[in-house]
């Protein structure tokens, strides 16, 4: 009887470990600086999510370009879409003094899903408003995979 319980405990522990091993972190390249002029505007796109897999879709981002003077001559940077996928998720936060973003993408082979997690850490209280597109490039996502966006406010 004791042996059966020990075996069940070991199998249980191994199955939990296997489940966690299904998630593999993916290399992420931030595109925040290169695409800072391409962002959602207040009211136009409160919870927009972008999965850009080709140049035609990418060129449509020009409609998000800011009217500000510093953005008038900014062009979309070149991205090799046969090797990369561009992801973006509009987030906003109000009433904070400092905002820090932590971004990661994990791939789950067993569910054929990529999970893009954005953690937003705020500190202090002040009258401010921060809107961010959280643009990143990842290695090309296979067409049979789904993408889940998660936002965690801390």
Short mmCIF file of C-alpha atoms in Angstrom, two decimals:
data_model
loop_
_atom_site.label_atom_id
_atom_site.label_comp_id
_atom_site.label_asym_id
_atom_site.label_seq_id
_atom_site.Cartn_x
_atom_site.Cartn_y
_atom_site.Cartn_z
CA UNK A 1 0.00 0.00 0.00
CA UNK A 2 2.81 2.42 0.92
CA UNK A 3 4.52 1.67 -2.39
CA UNK A 4 1.33 2.52 -4.30
CA UNK A 5 1.03 5.88 -2.54
CA UNK A 6 4.69 6.70 -3.20
CA UNK A 7 4.32 5.78 -6.88
CA UNK A 8 1.17 7.90 -7.18
CA UNK A 9 2.93 10.86 -5.55
CA UNK A 10 5.90 10.52 -7.89
CA UNK A 11 3.67 10.29 -10.95
CA UNK A 12 1.71 13.30 -9.79
CA UNK A 13 4.88 15.34 -9.28
CA UNK A 14 6.24 14.31 -12.68
CA UNK A 15 3.01 15.18 -14.47
CA UNK A 16 3.02 18.68 -12.92
CA UNK A 17 6.60 19.13 -13.96
CA UNK A 18 5.76 18.02 -17.51
CA UNK A 19 2.89 20.51 -17.70
CA UNK A 20 5.18 23.39 -16.71
CA UNK A 21 7.77 22.20 -19.23
CA UNK A 22 5.25 22.67 -22.05
CA UNK A 23 5.80 26.44 -21.78
CA UNK A 24 9.03 27.58 -23.40
CA UNK A 25 10.04 31.23 -23.32
CA UNK A 26 10.55 32.79 -26.77
CA UNK A 27 13.16 35.40 -27.70
CA UNK A 28 11.54 38.82 -27.82
CA UNK A 29 12.81 41.98 -29.53
CA UNK A 30 11.23 45.18 -28.24
CA UNK A 31 10.00 47.51 -30.99
CA UNK A 32 8.90 50.29 -28.61
CA UNK A 33 11.46 52.83 -29.79
CA UNK A 34 11.16 52.03 -33.51
CA UNK A 35 7.35 52.13 -33.44
CA UNK A 36 6.71 54.79 -30.78
CA UNK A 37 4.90 57.01 -33.30
CA UNK A 38 2.47 54.20 -34.19
CA UNK A 39 0.04 53.89 -31.31
CA UNK A 40 -3.61 53.75 -30.52
CA UNK A 41 -5.33 57.02 -29.82
CA UNK A 42 -7.64 57.66 -26.89
CA UNK A 43 -11.04 56.18 -27.66
CA UNK A 44 -10.05 54.74 -31.05
CA UNK A 45 -8.58 51.53 -29.80
CA UNK A 46 -8.91 50.90 -26.08
CA UNK A 47 -8.03 47.22 -26.05
CA UNK A 48 -6.52 46.58 -29.49
CA UNK A 49 -4.44 43.50 -30.13
CA UNK A 50 -2.22 43.14 -33.19
CA UNK A 51 -0.72 40.05 -34.80
CA UNK A 52 1.13 41.26 -37.89
CA UNK A 53 2.37 38.45 -40.12
CA UNK A 54 2.93 40.16 -43.48
CA UNK A 55 3.98 43.44 -45.06
CA UNK A 56 0.45 44.43 -46.21
CA UNK A 57 -0.93 44.22 -42.67
CA UNK A 58 2.15 46.03 -41.40
CA UNK A 59 1.71 48.93 -43.82
CA UNK A 60 -1.85 49.41 -42.55
CA UNK A 61 -0.34 50.46 -39.20
CA UNK A 62 0.39 53.80 -40.87
CA UNK A 63 -3.17 54.79 -39.91
CA UNK A 64 -2.05 54.68 -36.23
CA UNK A 65 0.74 57.19 -36.81
CA UNK A 66 0.68 60.12 -34.41
CA UNK A 67 0.03 63.63 -35.79
CA UNK A 68 2.70 65.08 -33.53
CA UNK A 69 5.47 67.10 -35.15
CA UNK A 70 8.23 64.68 -34.15
CA UNK A 71 6.42 61.85 -35.97
CA UNK A 72 5.72 63.52 -39.33
CA UNK A 73 8.82 62.13 -41.08
CA UNK A 74 8.94 58.78 -39.24
CA UNK A 75 8.57 55.70 -41.44
CA UNK A 76 7.79 52.11 -40.47
CA UNK A 77 11.07 50.23 -39.96
CA UNK A 78 11.80 47.19 -42.13
CA UNK A 79 10.76 43.80 -40.68
CA UNK A 80 11.41 40.43 -42.35
CA UNK A 81 7.98 38.81 -42.07
CA UNK A 82 9.17 35.47 -43.44
CA UNK A 83 11.26 35.26 -40.23
CA UNK A 84 9.35 37.42 -37.70
CA UNK A 85 5.89 38.15 -36.34
CA UNK A 86 5.03 41.57 -34.86
CA UNK A 87 2.77 41.59 -31.79
CA UNK A 88 1.15 44.60 -30.14
CA UNK A 89 -1.33 45.07 -27.33
CA UNK A 90 -2.67 48.47 -26.35
CA UNK A 91 -2.66 49.05 -22.60
CA UNK A 92 -3.38 52.14 -20.56
CA UNK A 93 -2.87 53.17 -16.98
CA UNK A 94 -3.90 56.30 -15.08
CA UNK A 95 -2.89 57.91 -11.82
CA UNK A 96 0.64 56.62 -11.41
CA UNK A 97 4.00 58.30 -10.95
CA UNK A 98 6.15 55.63 -12.57
CA UNK A 99 5.27 52.77 -14.91
CA UNK A 100 7.48 49.78 -15.71
CA UNK A 101 6.58 47.18 -18.32
CA UNK A 102 7.75 43.56 -18.27
CA UNK A 103 7.02 41.57 -21.40
CA UNK A 104 7.46 37.90 -22.18
CA UNK A 105 6.20 35.43 -24.75
CA UNK A 106 5.86 31.74 -24.09
CA UNK A 107 5.15 28.95 -26.56
CA UNK A 108 3.05 25.93 -25.60
CA UNK A 109 3.61 23.14 -28.13
CA UNK A 110 0.93 20.85 -26.69
CA UNK A 111 -1.84 23.47 -27.11
CA UNK A 112 -0.26 25.16 -30.16
CA UNK A 113 -0.50 28.54 -28.47
CA UNK A 114 1.74 31.54 -27.88
CA UNK A 115 1.06 33.55 -24.74
CA UNK A 116 2.15 37.21 -24.70
CA UNK A 117 2.17 38.42 -21.08
CA UNK A 118 2.55 42.09 -20.21
CA UNK A 119 3.08 42.95 -16.55
CA UNK A 120 2.55 46.60 -15.68
CA UNK A 121 4.16 47.69 -12.44
CA UNK A 122 3.12 51.09 -11.11
CA UNK A 123 4.43 53.06 -8.19
CA UNK A 124 3.38 56.29 -6.50
CA UNK A 125 0.32 58.34 -7.22
CA UNK A 126 0.19 61.31 -9.52
CA UNK A 127 -2.02 62.75 -12.20
CA UNK A 128 -0.75 61.04 -15.30
CA UNK A 129 -1.93 58.80 -18.09
CA UNK A 130 0.21 56.26 -19.93
CA UNK A 131 -0.86 54.43 -23.07
CA UNK A 132 1.48 51.85 -24.57
CA UNK A 133 1.28 49.60 -27.63
CA UNK A 134 3.79 47.05 -26.26
CA UNK A 135 5.22 46.34 -29.73
CA UNK A 136 7.53 43.30 -29.92
CA UNK A 137 8.94 41.03 -32.62
CA UNK A 138 9.19 37.28 -32.09
CA UNK A 139 10.38 34.49 -34.37
CA UNK A 140 7.74 33.65 -37.00
CA UNK A 141 4.65 32.16 -35.34
CA UNK A 142 3.31 29.13 -37.24
CA UNK A 143 -0.11 29.72 -38.83
CA UNK A 144 -1.71 26.84 -36.89
CA UNK A 145 -0.87 28.45 -33.51
CA UNK A 146 -3.20 30.79 -31.62
CA UNK A 147 -2.06 33.84 -29.68
CA UNK A 148 -3.30 34.79 -26.22
CA UNK A 149 -2.66 38.24 -24.76
CA UNK A 150 -2.51 38.62 -20.97
CA UNK A 151 -2.16 41.88 -19.07
CA UNK A 152 -1.31 41.87 -15.38
CA UNK A 153 -1.53 45.12 -13.40
CA UNK A 154 0.58 45.19 -10.23
#
